[in-house]
Coordinates of C-alpha atoms in Angstrom, one line a residue:
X1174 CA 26.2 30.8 -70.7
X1175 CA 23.8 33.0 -68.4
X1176 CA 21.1 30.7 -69.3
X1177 CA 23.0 27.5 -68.4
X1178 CA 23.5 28.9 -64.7
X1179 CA 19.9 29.9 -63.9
X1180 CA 18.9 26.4 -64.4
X1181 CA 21.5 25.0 -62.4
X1182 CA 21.4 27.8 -59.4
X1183 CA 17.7 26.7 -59.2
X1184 CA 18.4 23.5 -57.6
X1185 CA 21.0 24.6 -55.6
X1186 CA 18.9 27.3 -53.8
X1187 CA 15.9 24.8 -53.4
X1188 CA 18.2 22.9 -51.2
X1189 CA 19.8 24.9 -49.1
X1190 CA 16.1 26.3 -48.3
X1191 CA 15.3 22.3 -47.5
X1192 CA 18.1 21.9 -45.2
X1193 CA 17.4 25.2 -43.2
X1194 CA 13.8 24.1 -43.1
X1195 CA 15.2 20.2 -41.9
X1196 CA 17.4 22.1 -38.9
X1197 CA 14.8 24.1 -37.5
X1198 CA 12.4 20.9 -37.7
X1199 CA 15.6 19.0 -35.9
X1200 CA 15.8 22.1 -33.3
X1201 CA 12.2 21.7 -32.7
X1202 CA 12.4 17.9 -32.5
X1203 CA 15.5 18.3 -30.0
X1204 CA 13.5 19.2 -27.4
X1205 CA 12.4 15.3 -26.1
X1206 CA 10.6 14.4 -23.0
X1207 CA 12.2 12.9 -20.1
X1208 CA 11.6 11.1 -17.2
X1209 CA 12.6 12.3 -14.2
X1210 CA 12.4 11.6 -10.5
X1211 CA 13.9 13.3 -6.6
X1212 CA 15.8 11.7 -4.4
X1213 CA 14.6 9.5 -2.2
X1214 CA 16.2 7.9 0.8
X1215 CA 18.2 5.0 0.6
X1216 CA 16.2 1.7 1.5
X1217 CA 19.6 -0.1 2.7
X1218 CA 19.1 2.4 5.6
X1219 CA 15.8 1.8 6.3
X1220 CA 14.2 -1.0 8.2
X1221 CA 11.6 -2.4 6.4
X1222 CA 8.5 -4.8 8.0
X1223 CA 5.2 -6.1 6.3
X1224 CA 2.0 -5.3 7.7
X1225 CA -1.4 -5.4 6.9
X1226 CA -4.1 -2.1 7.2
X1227 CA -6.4 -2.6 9.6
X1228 CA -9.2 -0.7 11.5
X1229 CA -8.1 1.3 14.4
X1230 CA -10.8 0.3 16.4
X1231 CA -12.3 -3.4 16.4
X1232 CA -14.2 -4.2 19.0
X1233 CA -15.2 -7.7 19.5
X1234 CA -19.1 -8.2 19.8
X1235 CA -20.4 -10.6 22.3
X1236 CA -23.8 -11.8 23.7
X1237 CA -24.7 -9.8 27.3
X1238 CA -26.5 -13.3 27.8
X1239 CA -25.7 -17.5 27.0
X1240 CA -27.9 -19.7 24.9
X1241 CA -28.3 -21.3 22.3
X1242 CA -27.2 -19.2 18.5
X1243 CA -30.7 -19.5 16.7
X1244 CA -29.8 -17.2 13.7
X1245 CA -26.8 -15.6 12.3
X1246 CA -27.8 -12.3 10.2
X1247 CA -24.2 -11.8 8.1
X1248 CA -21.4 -12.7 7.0
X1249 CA -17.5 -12.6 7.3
X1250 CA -16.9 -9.5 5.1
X1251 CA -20.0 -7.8 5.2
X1252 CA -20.7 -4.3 5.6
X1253 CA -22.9 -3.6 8.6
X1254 CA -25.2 -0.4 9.7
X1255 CA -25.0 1.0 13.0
X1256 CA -27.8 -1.3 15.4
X1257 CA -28.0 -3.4 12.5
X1258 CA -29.1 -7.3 14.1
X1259 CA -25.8 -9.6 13.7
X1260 CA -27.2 -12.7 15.3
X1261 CA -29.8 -13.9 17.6
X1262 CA -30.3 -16.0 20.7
X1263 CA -33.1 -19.0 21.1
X1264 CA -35.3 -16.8 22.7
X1265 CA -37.1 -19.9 24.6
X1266 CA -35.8 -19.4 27.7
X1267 CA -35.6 -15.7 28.4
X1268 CA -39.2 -15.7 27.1
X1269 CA -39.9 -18.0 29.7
X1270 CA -38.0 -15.7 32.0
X1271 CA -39.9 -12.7 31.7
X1272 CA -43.1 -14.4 32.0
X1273 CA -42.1 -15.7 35.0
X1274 CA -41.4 -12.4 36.0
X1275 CA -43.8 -10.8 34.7
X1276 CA -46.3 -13.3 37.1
X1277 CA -44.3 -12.9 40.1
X1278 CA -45.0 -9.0 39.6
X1279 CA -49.0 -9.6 39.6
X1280 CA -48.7 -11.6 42.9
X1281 CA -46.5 -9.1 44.2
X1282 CA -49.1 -6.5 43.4
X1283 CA -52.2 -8.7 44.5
X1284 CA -50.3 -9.2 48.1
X1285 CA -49.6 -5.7 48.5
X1286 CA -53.3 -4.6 48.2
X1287 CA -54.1 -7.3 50.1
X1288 CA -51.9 -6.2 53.4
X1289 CA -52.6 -2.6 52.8
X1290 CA -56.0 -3.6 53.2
X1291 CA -55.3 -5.4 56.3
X1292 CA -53.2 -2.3 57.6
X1293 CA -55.6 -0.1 57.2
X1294 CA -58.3 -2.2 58.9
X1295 CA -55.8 -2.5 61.7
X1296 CA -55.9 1.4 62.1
X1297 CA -59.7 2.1 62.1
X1298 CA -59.6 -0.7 65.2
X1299 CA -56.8 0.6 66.8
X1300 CA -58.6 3.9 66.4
X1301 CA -62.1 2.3 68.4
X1302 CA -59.2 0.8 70.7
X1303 CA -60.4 -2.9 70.0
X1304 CA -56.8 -3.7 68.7
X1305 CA -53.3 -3.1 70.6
X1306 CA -50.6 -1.4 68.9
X1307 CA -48.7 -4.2 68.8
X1308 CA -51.1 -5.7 66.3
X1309 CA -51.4 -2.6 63.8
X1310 CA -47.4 -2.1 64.0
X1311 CA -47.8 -5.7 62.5
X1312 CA -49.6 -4.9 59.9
X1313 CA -47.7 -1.9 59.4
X1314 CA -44.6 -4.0 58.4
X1315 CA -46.3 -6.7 56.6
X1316 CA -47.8 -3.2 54.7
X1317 CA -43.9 -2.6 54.2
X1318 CA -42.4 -5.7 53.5
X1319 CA -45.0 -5.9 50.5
X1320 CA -44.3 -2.9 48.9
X1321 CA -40.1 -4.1 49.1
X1322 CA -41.5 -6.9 47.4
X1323 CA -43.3 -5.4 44.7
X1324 CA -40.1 -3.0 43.9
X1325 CA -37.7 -6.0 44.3
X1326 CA -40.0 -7.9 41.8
X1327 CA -40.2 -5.1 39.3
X1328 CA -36.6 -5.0 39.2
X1329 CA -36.2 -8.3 38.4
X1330 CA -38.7 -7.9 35.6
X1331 CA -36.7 -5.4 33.9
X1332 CA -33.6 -7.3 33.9
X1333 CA -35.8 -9.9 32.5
X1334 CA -37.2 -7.5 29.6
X1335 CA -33.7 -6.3 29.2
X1336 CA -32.3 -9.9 28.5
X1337 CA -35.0 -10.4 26.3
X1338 CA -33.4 -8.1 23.9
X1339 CA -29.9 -8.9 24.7
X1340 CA -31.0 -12.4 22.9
X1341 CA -30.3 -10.2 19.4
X1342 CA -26.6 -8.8 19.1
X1343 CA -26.9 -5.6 16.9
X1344 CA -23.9 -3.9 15.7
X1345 CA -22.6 -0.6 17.6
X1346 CA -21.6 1.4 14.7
X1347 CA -20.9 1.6 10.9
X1348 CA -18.2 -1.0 9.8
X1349 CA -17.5 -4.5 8.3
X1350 CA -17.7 -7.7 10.1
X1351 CA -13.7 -8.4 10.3
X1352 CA -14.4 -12.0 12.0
X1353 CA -16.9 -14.2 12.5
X1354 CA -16.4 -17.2 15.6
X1355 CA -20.3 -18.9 15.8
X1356 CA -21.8 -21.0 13.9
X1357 CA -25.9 -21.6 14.2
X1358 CA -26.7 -24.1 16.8
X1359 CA -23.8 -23.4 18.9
X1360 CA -23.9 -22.3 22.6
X1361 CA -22.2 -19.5 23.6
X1362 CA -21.9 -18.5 27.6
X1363 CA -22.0 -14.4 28.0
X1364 CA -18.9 -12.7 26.7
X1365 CA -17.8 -14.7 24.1
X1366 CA -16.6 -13.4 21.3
X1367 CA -19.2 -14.1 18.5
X1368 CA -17.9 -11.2 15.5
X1369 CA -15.2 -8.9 15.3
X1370 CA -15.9 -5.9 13.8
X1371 CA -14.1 -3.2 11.6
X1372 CA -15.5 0.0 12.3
X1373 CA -15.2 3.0 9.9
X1374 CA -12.7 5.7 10.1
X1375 CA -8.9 5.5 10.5
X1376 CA -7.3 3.2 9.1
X1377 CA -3.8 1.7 10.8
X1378 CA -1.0 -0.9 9.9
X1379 CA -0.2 -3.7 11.6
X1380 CA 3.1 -5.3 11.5
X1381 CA 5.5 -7.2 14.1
X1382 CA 8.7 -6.3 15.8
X1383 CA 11.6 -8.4 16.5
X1384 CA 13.0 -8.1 19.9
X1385 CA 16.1 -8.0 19.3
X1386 CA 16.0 -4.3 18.1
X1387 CA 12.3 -3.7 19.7
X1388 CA 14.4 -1.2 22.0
X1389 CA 15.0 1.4 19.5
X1390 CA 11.2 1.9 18.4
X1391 CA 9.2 4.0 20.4
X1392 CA 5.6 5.9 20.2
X1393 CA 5.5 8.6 18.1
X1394 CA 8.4 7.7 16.0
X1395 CA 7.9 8.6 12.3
X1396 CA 7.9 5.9 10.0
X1397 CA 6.4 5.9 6.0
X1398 CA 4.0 3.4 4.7
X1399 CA 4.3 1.7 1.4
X1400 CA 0.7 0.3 0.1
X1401 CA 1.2 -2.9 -1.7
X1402 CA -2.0 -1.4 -4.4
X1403 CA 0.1 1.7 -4.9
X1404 CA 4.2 0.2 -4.7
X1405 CA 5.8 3.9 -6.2
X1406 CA 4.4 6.0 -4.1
X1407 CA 5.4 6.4 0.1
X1408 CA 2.5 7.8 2.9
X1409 CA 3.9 9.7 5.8
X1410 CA 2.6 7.5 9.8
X1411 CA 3.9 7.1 12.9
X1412 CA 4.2 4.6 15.8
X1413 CA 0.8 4.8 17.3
X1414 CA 1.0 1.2 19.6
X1415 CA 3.8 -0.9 21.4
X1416 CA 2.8 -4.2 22.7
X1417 CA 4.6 -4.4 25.6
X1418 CA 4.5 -8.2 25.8
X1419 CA 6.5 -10.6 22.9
X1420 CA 3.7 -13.1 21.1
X1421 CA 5.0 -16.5 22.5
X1422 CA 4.8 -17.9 19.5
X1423 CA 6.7 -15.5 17.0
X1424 CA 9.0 -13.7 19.9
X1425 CA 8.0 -10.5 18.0
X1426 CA 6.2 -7.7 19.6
X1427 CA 2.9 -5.8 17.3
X1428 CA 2.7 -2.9 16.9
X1429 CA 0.4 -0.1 15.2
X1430 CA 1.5 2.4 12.7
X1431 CA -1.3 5.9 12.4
X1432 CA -1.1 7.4 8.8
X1433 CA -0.5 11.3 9.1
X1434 CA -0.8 12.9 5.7
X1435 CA -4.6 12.9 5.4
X1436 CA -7.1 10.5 4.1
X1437 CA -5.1 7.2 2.5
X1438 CA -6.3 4.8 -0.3
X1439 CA -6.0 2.0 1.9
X1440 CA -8.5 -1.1 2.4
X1441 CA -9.0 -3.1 5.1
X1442 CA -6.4 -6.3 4.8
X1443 CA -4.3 -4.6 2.0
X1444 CA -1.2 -5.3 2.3
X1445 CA 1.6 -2.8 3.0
X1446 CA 5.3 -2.4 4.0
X1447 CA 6.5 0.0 7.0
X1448 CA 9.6 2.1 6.4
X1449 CA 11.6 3.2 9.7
X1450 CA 14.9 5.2 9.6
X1451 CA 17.5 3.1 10.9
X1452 CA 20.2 4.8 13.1
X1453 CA 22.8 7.1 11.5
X1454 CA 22.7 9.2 8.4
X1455 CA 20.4 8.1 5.9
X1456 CA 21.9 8.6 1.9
X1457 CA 19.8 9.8 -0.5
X1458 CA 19.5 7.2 -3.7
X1459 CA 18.8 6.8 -7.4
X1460 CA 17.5 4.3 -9.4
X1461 CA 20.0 2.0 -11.4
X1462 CA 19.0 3.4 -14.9
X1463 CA 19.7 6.8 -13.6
X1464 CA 23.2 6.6 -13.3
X1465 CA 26.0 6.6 -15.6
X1466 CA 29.8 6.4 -15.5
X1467 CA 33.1 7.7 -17.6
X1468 CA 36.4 6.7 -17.1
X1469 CA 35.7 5.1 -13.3
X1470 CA 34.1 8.1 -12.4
X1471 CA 30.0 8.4 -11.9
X1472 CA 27.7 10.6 -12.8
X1473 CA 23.6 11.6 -13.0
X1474 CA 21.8 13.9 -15.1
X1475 CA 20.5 16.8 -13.2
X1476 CA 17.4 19.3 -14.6
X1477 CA 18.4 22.9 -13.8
X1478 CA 15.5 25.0 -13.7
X1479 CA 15.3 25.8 -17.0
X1480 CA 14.4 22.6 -18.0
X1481 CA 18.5 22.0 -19.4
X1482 CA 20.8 19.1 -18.2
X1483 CA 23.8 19.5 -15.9
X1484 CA 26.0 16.7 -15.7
X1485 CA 26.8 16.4 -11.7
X1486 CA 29.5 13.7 -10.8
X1487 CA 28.1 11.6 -7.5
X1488 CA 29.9 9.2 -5.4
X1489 CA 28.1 6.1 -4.8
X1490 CA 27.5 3.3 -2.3
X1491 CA 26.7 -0.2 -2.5
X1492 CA 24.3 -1.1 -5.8
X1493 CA 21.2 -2.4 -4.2
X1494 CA 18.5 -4.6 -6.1
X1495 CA 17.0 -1.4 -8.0
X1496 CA 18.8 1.6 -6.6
X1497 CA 21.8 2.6 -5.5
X1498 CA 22.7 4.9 -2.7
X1499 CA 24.7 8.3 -3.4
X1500 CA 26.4 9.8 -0.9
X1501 CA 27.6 13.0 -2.1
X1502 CA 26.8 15.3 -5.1
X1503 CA 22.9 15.1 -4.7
X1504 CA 20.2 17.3 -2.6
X1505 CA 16.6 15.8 -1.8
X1506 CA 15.3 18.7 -4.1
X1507 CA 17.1 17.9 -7.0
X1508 CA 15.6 16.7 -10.2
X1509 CA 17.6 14.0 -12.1
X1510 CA 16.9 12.0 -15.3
X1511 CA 15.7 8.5 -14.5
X1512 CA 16.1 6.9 -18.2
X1513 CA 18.0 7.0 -21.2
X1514 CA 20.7 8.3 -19.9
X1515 CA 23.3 7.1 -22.5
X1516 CA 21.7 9.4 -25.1
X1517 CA 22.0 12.5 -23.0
X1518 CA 24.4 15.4 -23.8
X1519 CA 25.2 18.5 -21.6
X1520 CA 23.2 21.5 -21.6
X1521 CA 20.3 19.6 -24.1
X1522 CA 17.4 21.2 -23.3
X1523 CA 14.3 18.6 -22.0
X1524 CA 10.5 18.2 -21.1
X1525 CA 10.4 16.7 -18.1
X1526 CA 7.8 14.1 -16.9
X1527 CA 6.6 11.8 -14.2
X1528 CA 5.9 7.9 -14.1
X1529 CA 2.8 8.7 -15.3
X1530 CA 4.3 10.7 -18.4
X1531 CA 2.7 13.9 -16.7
X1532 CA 4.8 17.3 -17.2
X1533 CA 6.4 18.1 -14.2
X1534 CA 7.0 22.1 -13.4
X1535 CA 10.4 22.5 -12.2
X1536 CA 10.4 25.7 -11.5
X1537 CA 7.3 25.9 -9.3
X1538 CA 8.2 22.4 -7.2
X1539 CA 11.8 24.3 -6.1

């Protein structure tokens, strides 16, 4: 009998060592990673507008001179160095200019040595007294009236010499030609806009205004940005510009928005969307998937520090397109499950993670 029992207790321990062995492999395996995400503010209480980024500066580059547009050096698009050459002038005629100038300055020169000459003759006479001083104060102001000449002439020469290189536009700074309005062969009168460009540096947002509410918006006003490249993630700006005249076209007044949180990933002519509070209290909100409800009654999943759930009944607002506003039972610092809710159980202990599937450290964001 003793030996009929050994044999069979055999078994029996062997499994009772498996299934301690399979419950410590489940206790291990309990511990799943989940998705989590803060509190954000409710986009039904924020007033959103599309922009696009743009330089802060962009001058527009003209011609000092007119003529005729012989060359054009880039293109719509380009990157451009600092006195970089953008475009050039026929130089025919301010060529012809300066040697013109440039002639009128030899005769100028060969008149004046000629009436010094003639005043200083005029003295040695009037010296001997075989000339009235009438006759040398003559000289005297022909003497003068050269040497005007000769200045008035050089002048003119070095306006002449300075048009001569105002015939090649050169860029004033680092950038990227924004806009190009010429085309070779065309003639342009002084002033007009020939390139816009994008200079390096800050970058802004442009977006429009509708009048209707343009009273409520002011300088300085915070705002966030949303980068069309980057749609998850929000950049921190502020109302930099106010057009205070309506475009007649689109009623709608432009304005400027200044990022504040440090260098920005944004291109020139990216896309972007401009957040501004709207008046009142803003709700904090949720997205759809992290919400659940029991019995009428709704509910999140909330991290506690230690990386367990708490189940924290929330009451709700109106379910927008992808989130849904709560209006009590949440702070900005909290930490709630953002998926797979429905599999959730209280206290279960988690590892939480971003979008990214990055662990995210409770504990040291509190």
């Amino acid at each position: 009998m003793r030996s009929l029992v050994l044999p069979l207790a055999l078994p029996v321990s062997l499994a009772f060592l498996l299934a301690a062995c399979g419950h410590e492999e489940a206790t291990q395996a309990s511990i799943r990673p989940a998705m989590v995400v803060q509190p954000q503010p409710s986009a039904q209480a924020m007033d959103s507008y599309p922009g696009e980024v743009r330089a802060r500066y962009e001058p527009d580059l003209a011609f000092r001179i007119g003529g005729k547009v012989n060359r054009r050096l880039v293109e719509e698009g380009e990157r451009v160095k600092a006195n970089q050459s953008l475009a050039e002038l026929d130089p025919q005629d301010v060529r012809l200019q300066l040697e013109a100038t440039r002639a009128q300055v030899a005769a100028a020169e060969a008149n004046l040595s000629l009436v010094r000459a003639e005043r200083d003759r005029y003295k040695t006479l009037m010296d001997r007294q075989m000339v009235s001083r009438s006759q040398y104060d003559n000289s005297e102001n022909m003497y003068r009236a050269g040497e005007a000449r000769l200045k008035q002439i050089k002048a003119e020469f070095d306006v002449a010499n300075n048009q001569a290189g105002y015939a090649v536009l050169r860029a004033p700074q680092d950038g990227v030609v924004a806009k190009r309005a010429v085309e070779v062969g065309q003639v342009v009168s002084a002033g007009q806009t020939v390139f816009t460009l994008a200079t390096d540096g800050e970058r802004e947002v442009l977006i429009s205004l509708p009048e209707q509410s343009f009273g409520r918006f002011k300088i300085g006003q915070p705002v966030s940005v949303e980068l069309w490249s980057q749609p998850d993630q929000r950049f921190n700006g502020r109302i930099r510009e106010l057009s205070p005249a309506a475009d007649p076209k689109s009623r709608t007044f432009a304005a400027r928005v200044a990022f504040t949180g440090g260098k920005v990933p944004a291109e020139l002519g990216q896309s972007a969307r401009v957040f501004i509070q709207a008046d009142g209290v803003i709700p904090l909100s949720v997205p759809l998937s992290a919400l659940s409800a029991e019995n009428g009654a709704s509910y999140v999943w909330r991290v506690q520090p230690d990386n367990t759930l708490k189940r924290v009944p929330v009451r709700i607002g109106a379910f927008g397109e992808k989130n849904v506003p709560v209006l009590e039972g949440l702070n900005p610092t909290d930490w709630v499950i953002a998926a797979g809710v429905h599999v959730l159980h209280e206290g279960q202990q988690v590892r939480p993670v971003d979008r990214s599937n990055r662990v995210v450290n409770l504990a040291a964001k509190e």
